[in-house]
PDB file of C-alpha atoms and ligand atoms in Angstrom:
ATOM      1  CA  MET D   1      -8.654 -16.586  -1.240  1.00 81.00           C
ATOM      2  CA  GLY D   2      -7.020 -13.563   0.384  1.00 83.00           C
ATOM      3  CA  LYS D   3      -9.443 -11.069   1.875  1.00 94.00           C
ATOM      4  CA  PHE D   4     -10.222  -7.771   0.179  1.00 98.00           C
ATOM      5  CA  GLN D   5     -11.054  -5.025   2.629  1.00 97.00           C
ATOM      6  CA  VAL D   6     -12.197  -1.478   1.901  1.00 98.00           C
ATOM      7  CA  ILE D   7     -11.250   0.815   4.775  1.00 97.00           C
ATOM      8  CA  ASN D   8     -14.022   3.342   4.397  1.00 90.00           C
ATOM      9  CA  HIS D   9     -13.473   5.434   7.519  1.00 96.00           C
ATOM     10  CA  PRO D  10     -15.036   8.936   7.241  1.00 98.00           C
ATOM     11  CA  LEU D  11     -11.618  10.626   7.467  1.00 98.00           C
ATOM     12  CA  ILE D  12     -10.337   8.454   4.640  1.00 98.00           C
ATOM     13  CA  GLN D  13     -13.409   9.146   2.501  1.00 98.00           C
ATOM     14  CA  HIS D  14     -12.992  12.894   3.028  1.00 98.00           C
ATOM     15  CA  LYS D  15      -9.295  12.835   2.169  1.00 98.00           C
ATOM     16  CA  LEU D  16      -9.881  10.631  -0.889  1.00 98.00           C
ATOM     17  CA  THR D  17     -12.280  13.228  -2.268  1.00 98.00           C
ATOM     18  CA  ILE D  18      -9.511  15.830  -1.965  1.00 98.00           C
ATOM     19  CA  ILE D  19      -7.016  13.790  -3.984  1.00 98.00           C
ATOM     20  CA  ARG D  20      -9.621  12.780  -6.576  1.00 98.00           C
ATOM     21  CA  ASP D  21     -10.355  16.460  -7.270  1.00 98.00           C
ATOM     22  CA  LYS D  22      -8.373  17.549 -10.328  1.00 98.00           C
ATOM     23  CA  ARG D  23      -7.867  21.016  -8.799  1.00 98.00           C
ATOM     24  CA  THR D  24      -5.687  19.576  -6.007  1.00 98.00           C
ATOM     25  CA  GLY D  25      -2.070  20.508  -6.697  1.00 98.00           C
ATOM     26  CA  THR D  26       1.072  18.463  -6.139  1.00 98.00           C
ATOM     27  CA  LYS D  27       1.966  19.710  -2.651  1.00 98.00           C
ATOM     28  CA  TYR D  28      -1.477  19.129  -1.165  1.00 98.00           C
ATOM     29  CA  PHE D  29      -1.927  15.857  -3.104  1.00 98.00           C
ATOM     30  CA  ARG D  30       1.322  14.508  -1.650  1.00 98.00           C
ATOM     31  CA  GLU D  31       0.391  15.537   1.903  1.00 98.00           C
ATOM     32  CA  VAL D  32      -3.036  13.965   1.740  1.00 98.00           C
ATOM     33  CA  VAL D  33      -1.757  10.713   0.177  1.00 98.00           C
ATOM     34  CA  ASN D  34       0.544  10.375   3.188  1.00 98.00           C
ATOM     35  CA  GLU D  35      -2.291  11.169   5.584  1.00 98.00           C
ATOM     36  CA  ILE D  36      -4.419   8.418   4.050  1.00 98.00           C
ATOM     37  CA  ALA D  37      -1.474   6.007   4.139  1.00 98.00           C
ATOM     38  CA  ARG D  38      -1.108   6.721   7.862  1.00 98.00           C
ATOM     39  CA  LEU D  39      -4.766   5.907   8.470  1.00 98.00           C
ATOM     40  CA  LEU D  40      -4.491   2.734   6.379  1.00 98.00           C
ATOM     41  CA  ALA D  41      -1.413   1.661   8.368  1.00 98.00           C
ATOM     42  CA  TYR D  42      -3.518   1.825  11.530  1.00 97.00           C
ATOM     43  CA  GLU D  43      -6.066  -0.597  10.045  1.00 96.00           C
ATOM     44  CA  VAL D  44      -3.514  -2.891   8.411  1.00 96.00           C
ATOM     45  CA  SER D  45      -1.649  -3.230  11.712  1.00 95.00           C
ATOM     46  CA  ARG D  46      -4.828  -4.093  13.628  1.00 94.00           C
ATOM     47  CA  GLU D  47      -4.116  -7.829  13.467  1.00 89.00           C
ATOM     48  CA  MET D  48      -0.436  -7.651  14.359  1.00 93.00           C
ATOM     49  CA  PRO D  49       0.360 -10.286  16.982  1.00 93.00           C
ATOM     50  CA  VAL D  50       1.232  -9.252  20.540  1.00 95.00           C
ATOM     51  CA  GLU D  51       2.846 -11.135  23.397  1.00 97.00           C
ATOM     52  CA  ASP D  52       2.957 -10.757  27.155  1.00 98.00           C
ATOM     53  CA  ILE D  53       5.841  -8.936  28.800  1.00 98.00           C
ATOM     54  CA  GLU D  54       6.559  -8.378  32.494  1.00 98.00           C
ATOM     55  CA  ILE D  55       7.202  -4.756  33.418  1.00 98.00           C
ATOM     56  CA  GLU D  56       7.189  -2.653  36.555  1.00 98.00           C
ATOM     57  CA  THR D  57       5.042   0.448  36.589  1.00 98.00           C
ATOM     58  CA  PRO D  58       6.029   3.072  39.192  1.00 98.00           C
ATOM     59  CA  LEU D  59       3.566   1.248  41.477  1.00 98.00           C
ATOM     60  CA  ILE D  60       3.560  -2.492  40.823  1.00 98.00           C
ATOM     61  CA  LYS D  61       4.824  -5.408  38.701  1.00 98.00           C
ATOM     62  CA  SER D  62       2.476  -6.011  35.814  1.00 98.00           C
ATOM     63  CA  THR D  63       2.017  -8.191  32.726  1.00 98.00           C
ATOM     64  CA  GLN D  64       1.428  -6.083  29.617  1.00 98.00           C
ATOM     65  CA  LYS D  65       1.496  -6.476  25.832  1.00 97.00           C
ATOM     66  CA  GLN D  66       4.161  -5.774  23.277  1.00 95.00           C
ATOM     67  CA  LEU D  67       4.287  -6.380  19.537  1.00 93.00           C
ATOM     68  CA  SER D  68       5.656  -9.776  18.572  1.00 92.00           C
ATOM     69  CA  GLY D  69       5.847 -11.648  15.325  1.00 84.00           C
ATOM     70  CA  LYS D  70       7.537 -10.809  12.091  1.00 85.00           C
ATOM     71  CA  LYS D  71       9.394  -7.557  11.501  1.00 93.00           C
ATOM     72  CA  VAL D  72       7.702  -5.303   8.970  1.00 97.00           C
ATOM     73  CA  VAL D  73       9.078  -4.261   5.586  1.00 98.00           C
ATOM     74  CA  ILE D  74       7.238  -1.576   3.636  1.00 98.00           C
ATOM     75  CA  VAL D  75       7.703  -2.139  -0.099  1.00 98.00           C
ATOM     76  CA  PRO D  76       6.610   0.742  -2.332  1.00 98.00           C
ATOM     77  CA  ILE D  77       6.112  -0.042  -6.002  1.00 97.00           C
ATOM     78  CA  LEU D  78       8.008   2.801  -7.689  1.00 96.00           C
ATOM     79  CA  ARG D  79       7.273   5.420  -8.359  1.00 95.00           C
ATOM     80  CA  ALA D  80       3.846   6.199  -6.982  1.00 97.00           C
ATOM     81  CA  GLY D  81       4.180   3.832  -4.010  1.00 98.00           C
ATOM     82  CA  LEU D  82       6.844   6.169  -2.612  1.00 98.00           C
ATOM     83  CA  GLY D  83       4.069   8.623  -1.842  1.00 98.00           C
ATOM     84  CA  MET D  84       2.703   6.277   0.833  1.00 98.00           C
ATOM     85  CA  VAL D  85       5.959   5.383   2.612  1.00 98.00           C
ATOM     86  CA  ASP D  86       6.302   8.295   5.050  1.00 98.00           C
ATOM     87  CA  GLY D  87       2.687   7.949   6.184  1.00 98.00           C
ATOM     88  CA  MET D  88       3.155   4.234   6.847  1.00 98.00           C
ATOM     89  CA  LEU D  89       6.456   4.851   8.656  1.00 98.00           C
ATOM     90  CA  ASP D  90       4.749   7.362  10.950  1.00 97.00           C
ATOM     91  CA  LEU D  91       2.887   4.433  12.518  1.00 96.00           C
ATOM     92  CA  ILE D  92       5.481   1.687  12.016  1.00 96.00           C
ATOM     93  CA  PRO D  93       8.734   3.643  12.451  1.00 95.00           C
ATOM     94  CA  ALA D  94      10.975   0.604  12.918  1.00 93.00           C
ATOM     95  CA  ALA D  95       9.947  -0.889   9.568  1.00 96.00           C
ATOM     96  CA  LYS D  96      12.538  -1.452   6.903  1.00 97.00           C
ATOM     97  CA  VAL D  97      11.825  -0.217   3.383  1.00 98.00           C
ATOM     98  CA  GLY D  98      12.409  -2.255   0.221  1.00 98.00           C
ATOM     99  CA  HIS D  99      11.866  -0.917  -3.297  1.00 98.00           C
ATOM    100  CA  VAL D 100      10.441  -2.502  -6.428  1.00 98.00           C
ATOM    101  CA  GLY D 101      10.612  -0.418  -9.608  1.00 96.00           C
ATOM    102  CA  MET D 102       7.779  -1.222 -11.963  1.00 87.00           C
ATOM    103  CA  TYR D 103       6.230   0.903 -14.679  1.00 83.00           C
ATOM    104  CA  ARG D 104       3.289   0.180 -16.875  1.00 76.00           C
ATOM    105  CA  ASP D 105       4.080   0.345 -20.580  1.00 83.00           C
ATOM    106  CA  HIS D 106       1.553   2.864 -21.889  1.00 78.00           C
ATOM    107  CA  GLU D 107       1.059   0.938 -25.170  1.00 85.00           C
ATOM    108  CA  THR D 108       0.725  -2.603 -23.890  1.00 85.00           C
ATOM    109  CA  MET D 109      -0.297  -1.791 -20.275  1.00 78.00           C
ATOM    110  CA  GLU D 110       2.140  -4.575 -19.276  1.00 84.00           C
ATOM    111  CA  PRO D 111       4.343  -3.973 -16.206  1.00 87.00           C
ATOM    112  CA  VAL D 112       8.109  -3.688 -16.721  1.00 90.00           C
ATOM    113  CA  GLU D 113      10.500  -4.274 -13.761  1.00 92.00           C
ATOM    114  CA  TYR D 114      13.449  -1.859 -13.664  1.00 94.00           C
ATOM    115  CA  PHE D 115      14.731  -1.847 -10.067  1.00 96.00           C
ATOM    116  CA  ILE D 116      14.656  -4.052  -6.983  1.00 97.00           C
ATOM    117  CA  LYS D 117      16.373  -3.624  -3.616  1.00 97.00           C
ATOM    118  CA  LEU D 118      15.175  -5.477  -0.535  1.00 97.00           C
ATOM    119  CA  PRO D 119      16.298  -6.275   3.002  1.00 96.00           C
ATOM    120  CA  SER D 120      17.644  -9.773   3.703  1.00 93.00           C
ATOM    121  CA  ASP D 121      15.721 -12.553   5.469  1.00 92.00           C
ATOM    122  CA  LEU D 122      12.506 -11.934   3.518  1.00 95.00           C
ATOM    123  CA  PRO D 123      10.914 -15.237   4.661  1.00 94.00           C
ATOM    124  CA  ASP D 124      11.043 -13.984   8.269  1.00 92.00           C
ATOM    125  CA  ARG D 125       9.381 -10.659   7.544  1.00 96.00           C
ATOM    126  CA  GLN D 126       5.898  -9.226   7.082  1.00 96.00           C
ATOM    127  CA  LEU D 127       5.845  -7.288   3.812  1.00 98.00           C
ATOM    128  CA  LEU D 128       3.419  -4.441   3.201  1.00 98.00           C
ATOM    129  CA  VAL D 129       3.469  -3.734  -0.533  1.00 98.00           C
ATOM    130  CA  VAL D 130       2.147  -0.225  -1.161  1.00 98.00           C
ATOM    131  CA  ASP D 131       0.958   1.439  -4.362  1.00 98.00           C
ATOM    132  CA  PRO D 132      -1.826   4.041  -4.591  1.00 98.00           C
ATOM    133  CA  MET D 133      -3.441   2.385  -7.620  1.00 98.00           C
ATOM    134  CA  LEU D 134      -4.595  -1.189  -8.326  1.00 98.00           C
ATOM    135  CA  ALA D 135      -5.857  -0.895 -11.914  1.00 96.00           C
ATOM    136  CA  THR D 136      -5.409  -3.930 -14.196  1.00 94.00           C
ATOM    137  CA  GLY D 137      -3.443  -5.556 -11.364  1.00 95.00           C
ATOM    138  CA  GLY D 138      -0.459  -6.215 -13.635  1.00 93.00           C
ATOM    139  CA  SER D 139       2.033  -4.157 -11.615  1.00 94.00           C
ATOM    140  CA  ALA D 140       0.953  -5.576  -8.252  1.00 96.00           C
ATOM    141  CA  VAL D 141       1.072  -9.171  -9.512  1.00 96.00           C
ATOM    142  CA  ALA D 142       4.506  -8.686 -11.099  1.00 95.00           C
ATOM    143  CA  ALA D 143       5.885  -6.953  -7.973  1.00 97.00           C
ATOM    144  CA  ILE D 144       4.603  -9.726  -5.702  1.00 97.00           C
ATOM    145  CA  ASP D 145       5.958 -12.377  -8.128  1.00 96.00           C
ATOM    146  CA  ALA D 146       9.366 -10.710  -7.795  1.00 96.00           C
ATOM    147  CA  LEU D 147       9.130 -10.638  -3.979  1.00 97.00           C
ATOM    148  CA  LYS D 148       8.066 -14.281  -3.718  1.00 97.00           C
ATOM    149  CA  LYS D 149      10.875 -15.296  -6.085  1.00 96.00           C
ATOM    150  CA  ARG D 150      13.244 -13.790  -3.502  1.00 96.00           C
ATOM    151  CA  GLY D 151      11.698 -15.706  -0.608  1.00 97.00           C
ATOM    152  CA  ALA D 152       8.885 -13.502   0.708  1.00 97.00           C
ATOM    153  CA  THR D 153       6.008 -15.510   2.150  1.00 96.00           C
ATOM    154  CA  ASN D 154       3.947 -13.038   4.204  1.00 96.00           C
ATOM    155  CA  ILE D 155       2.623 -10.236   2.036  1.00 98.00           C
ATOM    156  CA  LYS D 156      -0.213  -7.731   2.342  1.00 98.00           C
ATOM    157  CA  PHE D 157      -1.057  -5.259  -0.436  1.00 98.00           C
ATOM    158  CA  VAL D 158      -2.182  -1.740   0.491  1.00 98.00           C
ATOM    159  CA  CYS D 159      -3.582   0.773  -1.993  1.00 98.00           C
ATOM    160  CA  LEU D 160      -5.749   3.871  -2.123  1.00 98.00           C
ATOM    161  CA  VAL D 161      -7.952   3.143  -5.126  1.00 98.00           C
ATOM    162  CA  ALA D 162      -8.734  -0.316  -6.531  1.00 98.00           C
ATOM    163  CA  ALA D 163     -10.626  -1.340  -9.659  1.00 98.00           C
ATOM    164  CA  PRO D 164     -12.704  -4.531  -9.456  1.00 98.00           C
ATOM    165  CA  GLU D 165     -10.710  -5.907 -12.405  1.00 98.00           C
ATOM    166  CA  GLY D 166      -7.411  -5.480 -10.558  1.00 98.00           C
ATOM    167  CA  VAL D 167      -8.727  -6.964  -7.320  1.00 98.00           C
ATOM    168  CA  LYS D 168      -9.763 -10.124  -9.184  1.00 98.00           C
ATOM    169  CA  VAL D 169      -6.474 -10.413 -11.066  1.00 97.00           C
ATOM    170  CA  LEU D 170      -4.456 -10.009  -7.855  1.00 98.00           C
ATOM    171  CA  GLN D 171      -6.631 -12.399  -5.849  1.00 98.00           C
ATOM    172  CA  ASP D 172      -6.427 -15.036  -8.603  1.00 98.00           C
ATOM    173  CA  ALA D 173      -2.642 -14.727  -8.960  1.00 98.00           C
ATOM    174  CA  HIS D 174      -1.841 -14.435  -5.240  1.00 98.00           C
ATOM    175  CA  PRO D 175      -4.687 -15.858  -3.155  1.00 98.00           C
ATOM    176  CA  ASP D 176      -2.521 -15.735  -0.025  1.00 98.00           C
ATOM    177  CA  VAL D 177      -2.200 -11.922  -0.170  1.00 98.00           C
ATOM    178  CA  ASP D 178      -4.742  -9.801   1.727  1.00 98.00           C
ATOM    179  CA  ILE D 179      -5.661  -6.545  -0.032  1.00 98.00           C
ATOM    180  CA  TYR D 180      -6.531  -3.313   1.788  1.00 98.00           C
ATOM    181  CA  SER D 181      -7.864  -0.343  -0.140  1.00 98.00           C
ATOM    182  CA  ALA D 182      -9.312   3.050   0.760  1.00 98.00           C
ATOM    183  CA  SER D 183     -11.822   2.625  -2.076  1.00 98.00           C
ATOM    184  CA  LEU D 184     -13.283   0.155  -4.552  1.00 98.00           C
ATOM    185  CA  ASP D 185     -14.016   2.176  -7.684  1.00 98.00           C
ATOM    186  CA  ASP D 186     -16.332   1.383 -10.592  1.00 98.00           C
ATOM    187  CA  LYS D 187     -14.208   0.104 -13.470  1.00 98.00           C
ATOM    188  CA  LEU D 188     -11.296   0.730 -15.847  1.00 98.00           C
ATOM    189  CA  ASN D 189     -11.544   2.842 -18.967  1.00 97.00           C
ATOM    190  CA  GLU D 190     -10.193   1.683 -22.342  1.00 95.00           C
ATOM    191  CA  ASN D 191      -6.713   2.983 -21.420  1.00 93.00           C
ATOM    192  CA  GLY D 192      -6.593   1.079 -18.147  1.00 94.00           C
ATOM    193  CA  TYR D 193      -7.286   4.126 -15.966  1.00 97.00           C
ATOM    194  CA  ILE D 194      -9.522   3.703 -12.949  1.00 98.00           C
ATOM    195  CA  LEU D 195     -12.946   5.439 -13.019  1.00 98.00           C
ATOM    196  CA  PRO D 196     -13.711   7.676 -11.251  1.00 98.00           C
ATOM    197  CA  GLY D 197     -10.137   7.281  -9.953  1.00 98.00           C
ATOM    198  CA  LEU D 198      -7.736  10.145  -9.424  1.00 98.00           C
ATOM    199  CA  GLY D 199      -5.756  10.141 -12.668  1.00 98.00           C
ATOM    200  CA  ASP D 200      -2.089   9.184 -12.854  1.00 97.00           C
ATOM    201  CA  ALA D 201      -0.991   8.906  -9.225  1.00 98.00           C
ATOM    202  CA  GLY D 202       2.751   9.089  -9.956  1.00 97.00           C
ATOM    203  CA  ASP D 203       2.417  12.167 -12.134  1.00 97.00           C
ATOM    204  CA  ARG D 204       0.215  13.941  -9.584  1.00 98.00           C
ATOM    205  CA  LEU D 205       2.573  13.070  -6.704  1.00 98.00           C
ATOM    206  CA  PHE D 206       5.704  14.203  -8.447  1.00 98.00           C
ATOM    207  CA  GLY D 207       4.352  17.001 -10.629  1.00 97.00           C
ATOM    208  CA  THR D 208       5.284  15.334 -13.917  1.00 97.00           C
ATOM    209  CA  LEU D 209       1.951  15.906 -15.635  1.00 86.00           C
TER     210      LEU D 209
HETATM  211  C1  LIG M   1       0.763   3.189 -11.831  1.00 68.24           C
HETATM  212  C2  LIG M   1       0.405   2.842 -10.404  1.00 68.24           C
HETATM  213  C3  LIG M   1       0.599   1.346 -10.367  1.00 68.24           C
HETATM  214  C4  LIG M   1       0.152   0.941 -11.739  1.00 68.24           C
HETATM  215  C5  LIG M   1      -1.221   0.394 -11.658  1.00 68.24           C
HETATM  216  O1  LIG M   1       2.115   3.239 -11.989  1.00 68.24           O
HETATM  217  O2  LIG M   1       1.182   3.521  -9.462  1.00 68.24           O
HETATM  218  O3  LIG M   1       1.927   0.945 -10.132  1.00 68.24           O
HETATM  219  O4  LIG M   1       0.151   2.122 -12.561  1.00 68.24           O
HETATM  220  O5  LIG M   1      -1.639  -0.078 -12.879  1.00 68.24           O
HETATM  221  P1  LIG M   1      -1.883  -1.620 -13.171  1.00 68.24           P
HETATM  222  O6  LIG M   1      -2.639  -2.163 -11.999  1.00 68.24           O
HETATM  223  O7  LIG M   1      -2.679  -1.611 -14.427  1.00 68.24           O
HETATM  224  O8  LIG M   1      -0.544  -2.276 -13.350  1.00 68.24           O
HETATM  225  P2  LIG M   1       2.804   3.691 -13.383  1.00 68.24           P
HETATM  226  O9  LIG M   1       3.071   2.490 -14.224  1.00 68.24           O
HETATM  227  O10 LIG M   1       1.998   4.788 -13.998  1.00 68.24           O
HETATM  228  O11 LIG M   1       4.237   4.185 -12.921  1.00 68.24           O
HETATM  229  P3  LIG M   1       4.640   5.380 -11.941  1.00 68.24           P
HETATM  230  O12 LIG M   1       4.310   4.932 -10.551  1.00 68.24           O
HETATM  231  O13 LIG M   1       6.096   5.481 -12.183  1.00 68.24           O
HETATM  232  O14 LIG M   1       3.883   6.624 -12.339  1.00 68.24           O
HETATM  233  N1  LIG M   2      -2.231   4.046 -12.749  1.00 68.24           N
HETATM  234  C1  LIG M   2      -2.593   5.266 -12.281  1.00 68.24           C
HETATM  235  O1  LIG M   2      -1.755   6.024 -11.781  1.00 68.24           O
HETATM  236  N2  LIG M   2      -3.885   5.619 -12.370  1.00 68.24           N
HETATM  237  C2  LIG M   2      -4.815   4.807 -12.902  1.00 68.24           C
HETATM  238  O2  LIG M   2      -6.010   5.186 -12.928  1.00 68.24           O
HETATM  239  C3  LIG M   2      -4.425   3.549 -13.380  1.00 68.24           C
HETATM  240  C4  LIG M   2      -3.116   3.200 -13.298  1.00 68.24           C
END
């Protein structure tokens, strides 16, 4: 079973409260989503492998560390995942960015794939799939299905707000995928919205309410 980790750092908790508040407008919402994504990137990258490298400081030869291992690809699930990309890139600037377009049919709540564009050599890369919301889990599972079908083997999922229902669905479908979230909320309502949640993340990010 992949691990599920809530990153409940005080700065993240404070910023989450800002984006949960319905009075927060699009500009501020977008800024704070990116700030939280940046803080999450710090935690998600904590276990990145490092290797020894010989360098010379101005004073002496020395063995130091540098990042090794697989190259990172950030994969936002469109649209709302786009809101987390710049924040993640702030900490992992050399990452490539792939896109998976997935929307949730409002009647059936089933995810529908409408776009996919990814870098090559997926098996050799570490993918960080990002989406602010893990609600029923349908979108995350379908996006990760699509990535695995194209050869991805190393995937982590990073979100801001997760519902227990979605965590279970994702862990059952993809037990190899570790999940990182800024919060574990209470439950879903009858329309599949997370409670207390923050509403429709895509609409609040892009001002399409
Ligand atoms: C939202 C959100 C997730 C999905 C989560 O996207 O960004 O992708 O819903 O719900 P689920 O876990 O029940 O699948 P939405 O479908 O509203 O599309 P958008 O990003 O274009 O707004
Ligand atoms: N998608 C959202 O944007 N918000 C929710 O609460 C659930 C799904």
